[in-house]
PDB file of C-alpha atoms in Angstrom:
ATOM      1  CA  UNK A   7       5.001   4.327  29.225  1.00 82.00           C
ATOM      2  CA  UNK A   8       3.709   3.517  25.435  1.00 87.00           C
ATOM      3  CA  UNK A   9       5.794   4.736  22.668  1.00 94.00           C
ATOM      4  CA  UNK A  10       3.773   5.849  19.612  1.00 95.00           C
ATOM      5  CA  UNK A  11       5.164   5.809  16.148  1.00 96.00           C
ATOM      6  CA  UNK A  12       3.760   6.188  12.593  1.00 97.00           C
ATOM      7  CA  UNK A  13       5.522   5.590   9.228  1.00 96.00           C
ATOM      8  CA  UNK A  14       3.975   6.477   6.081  1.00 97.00           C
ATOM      9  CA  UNK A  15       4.301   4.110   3.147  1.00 96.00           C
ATOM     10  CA  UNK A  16       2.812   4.355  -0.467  1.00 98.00           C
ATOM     11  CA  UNK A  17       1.564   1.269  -2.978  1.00 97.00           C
ATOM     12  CA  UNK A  18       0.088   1.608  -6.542  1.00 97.00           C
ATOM     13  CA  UNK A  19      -3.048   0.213  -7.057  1.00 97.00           C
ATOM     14  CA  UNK A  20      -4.678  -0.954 -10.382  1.00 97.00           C
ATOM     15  CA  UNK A  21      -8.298  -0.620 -10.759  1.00 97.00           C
ATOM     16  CA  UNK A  22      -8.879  -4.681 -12.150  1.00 93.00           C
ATOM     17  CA  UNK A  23     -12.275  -5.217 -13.762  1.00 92.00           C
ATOM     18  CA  UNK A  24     -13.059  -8.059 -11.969  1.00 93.00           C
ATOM     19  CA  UNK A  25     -11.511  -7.848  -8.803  1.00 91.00           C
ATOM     20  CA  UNK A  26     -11.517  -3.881  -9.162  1.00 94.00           C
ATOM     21  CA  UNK A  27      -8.659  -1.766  -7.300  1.00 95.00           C
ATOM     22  CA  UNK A  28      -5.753  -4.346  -6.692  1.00 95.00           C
ATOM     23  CA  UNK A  29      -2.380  -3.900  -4.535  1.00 96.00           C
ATOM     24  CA  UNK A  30       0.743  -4.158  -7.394  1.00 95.00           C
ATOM     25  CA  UNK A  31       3.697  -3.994  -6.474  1.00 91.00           C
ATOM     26  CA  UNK A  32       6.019  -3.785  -3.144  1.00 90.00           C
ATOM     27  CA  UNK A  33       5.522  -0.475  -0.754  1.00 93.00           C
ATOM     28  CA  UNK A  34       7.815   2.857  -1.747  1.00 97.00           C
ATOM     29  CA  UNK A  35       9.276   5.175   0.352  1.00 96.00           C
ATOM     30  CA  UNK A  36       7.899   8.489  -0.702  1.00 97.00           C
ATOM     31  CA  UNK A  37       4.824   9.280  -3.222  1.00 97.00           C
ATOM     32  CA  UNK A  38       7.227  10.360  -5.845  1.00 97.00           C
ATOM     33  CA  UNK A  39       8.844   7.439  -6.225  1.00 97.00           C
ATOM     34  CA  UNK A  40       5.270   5.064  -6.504  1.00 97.00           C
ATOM     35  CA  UNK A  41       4.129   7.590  -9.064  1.00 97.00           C
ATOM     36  CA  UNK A  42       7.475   6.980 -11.125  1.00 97.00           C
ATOM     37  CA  UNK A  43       6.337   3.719 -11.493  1.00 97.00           C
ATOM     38  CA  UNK A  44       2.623   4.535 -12.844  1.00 96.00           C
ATOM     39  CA  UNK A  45       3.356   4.746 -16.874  1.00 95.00           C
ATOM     40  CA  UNK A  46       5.137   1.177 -16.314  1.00 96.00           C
ATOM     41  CA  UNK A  47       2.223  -0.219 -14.154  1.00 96.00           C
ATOM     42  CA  UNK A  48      -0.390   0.864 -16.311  1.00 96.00           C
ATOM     43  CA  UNK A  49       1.245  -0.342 -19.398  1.00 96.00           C
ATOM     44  CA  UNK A  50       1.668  -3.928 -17.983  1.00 96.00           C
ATOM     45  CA  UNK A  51      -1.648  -4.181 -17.041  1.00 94.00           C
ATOM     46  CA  UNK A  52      -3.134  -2.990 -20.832  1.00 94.00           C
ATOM     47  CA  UNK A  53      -3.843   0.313 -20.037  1.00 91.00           C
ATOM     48  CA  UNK A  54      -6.563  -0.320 -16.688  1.00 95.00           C
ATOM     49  CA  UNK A  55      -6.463   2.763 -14.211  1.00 97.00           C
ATOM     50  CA  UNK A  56      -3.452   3.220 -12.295  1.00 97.00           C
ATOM     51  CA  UNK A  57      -3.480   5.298  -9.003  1.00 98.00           C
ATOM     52  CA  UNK A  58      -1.191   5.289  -5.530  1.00 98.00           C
ATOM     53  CA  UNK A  59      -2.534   5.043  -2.342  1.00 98.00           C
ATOM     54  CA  UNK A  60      -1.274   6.258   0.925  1.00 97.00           C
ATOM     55  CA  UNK A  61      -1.043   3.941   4.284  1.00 97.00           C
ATOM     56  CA  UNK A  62       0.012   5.117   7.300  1.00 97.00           C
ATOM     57  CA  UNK A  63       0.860   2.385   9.891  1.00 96.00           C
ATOM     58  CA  UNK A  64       0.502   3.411  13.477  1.00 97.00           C
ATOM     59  CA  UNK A  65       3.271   0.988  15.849  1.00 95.00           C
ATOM     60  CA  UNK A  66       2.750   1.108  19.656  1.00 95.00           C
ATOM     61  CA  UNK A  67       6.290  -0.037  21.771  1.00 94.00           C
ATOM     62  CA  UNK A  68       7.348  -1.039  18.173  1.00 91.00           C
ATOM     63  CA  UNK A  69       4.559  -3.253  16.919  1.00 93.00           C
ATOM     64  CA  UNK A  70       1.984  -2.699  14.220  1.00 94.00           C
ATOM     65  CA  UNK A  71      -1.319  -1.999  16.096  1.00 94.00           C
ATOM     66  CA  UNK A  72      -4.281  -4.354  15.194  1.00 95.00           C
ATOM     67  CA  UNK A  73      -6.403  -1.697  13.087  1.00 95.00           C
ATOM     68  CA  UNK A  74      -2.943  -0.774  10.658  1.00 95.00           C
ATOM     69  CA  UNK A  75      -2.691  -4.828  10.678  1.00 95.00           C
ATOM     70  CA  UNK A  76      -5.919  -5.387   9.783  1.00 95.00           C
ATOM     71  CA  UNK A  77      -5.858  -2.557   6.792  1.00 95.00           C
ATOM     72  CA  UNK A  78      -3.050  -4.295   5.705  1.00 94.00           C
ATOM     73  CA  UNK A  79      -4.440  -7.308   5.487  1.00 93.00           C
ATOM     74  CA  UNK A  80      -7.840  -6.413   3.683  1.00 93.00           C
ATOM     75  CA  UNK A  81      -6.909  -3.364   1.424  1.00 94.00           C
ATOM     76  CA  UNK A  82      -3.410  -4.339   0.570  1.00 94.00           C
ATOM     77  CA  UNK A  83      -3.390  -7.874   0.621  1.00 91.00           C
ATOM     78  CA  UNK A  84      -0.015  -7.754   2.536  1.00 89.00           C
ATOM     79  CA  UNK A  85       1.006  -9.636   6.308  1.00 81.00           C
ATOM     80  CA  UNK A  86       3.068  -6.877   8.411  1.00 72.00           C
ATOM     81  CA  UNK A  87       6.516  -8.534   8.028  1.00 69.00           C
ATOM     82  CA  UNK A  88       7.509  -6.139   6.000  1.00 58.00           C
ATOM     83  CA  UNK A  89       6.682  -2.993   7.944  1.00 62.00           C
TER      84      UNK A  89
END
């Protein structure tokens, strides 16, 4: 039988003018804890738009499915090692 699983993980994300919104940052644990670190981000990065985004992965028998990889990959920028 497949086992089904699904974490939730948040990142902030800084709207860069060139490259426009940008992964910053490592994942958090709960959405209060990214948005703790939004006055800091947004101050490092001279004021540019700060916001955090939420990801769930989905695992099947313990291993990131293909789609959650793929999200990673493209909207985050990140591999799944650390998931």
């Amino acid at each position: 039988s497949v086992t089904e699983t699904k974490r939730t993980v948040f990142f902030l994300m800084v709207d860069h003018p060139v490259k426009g919104w940008t992964r910053v940052g490592n994942t958090y644990a709960t959405k209060e804890n990214a948005n703790s670190w939004k006055t800091f981000v947004r101050n490092a990065w001279r004021g540019c738009p700060v916001k955090v985004s939420t990801f769930t992965a989905r695992f099947v028998d313990g291993k990131l499915d293909e789609r959650s990889r793929e999200v990673l990959d493209k909207k985050y920028n990140l591999t799944s090692e650390g998931m």
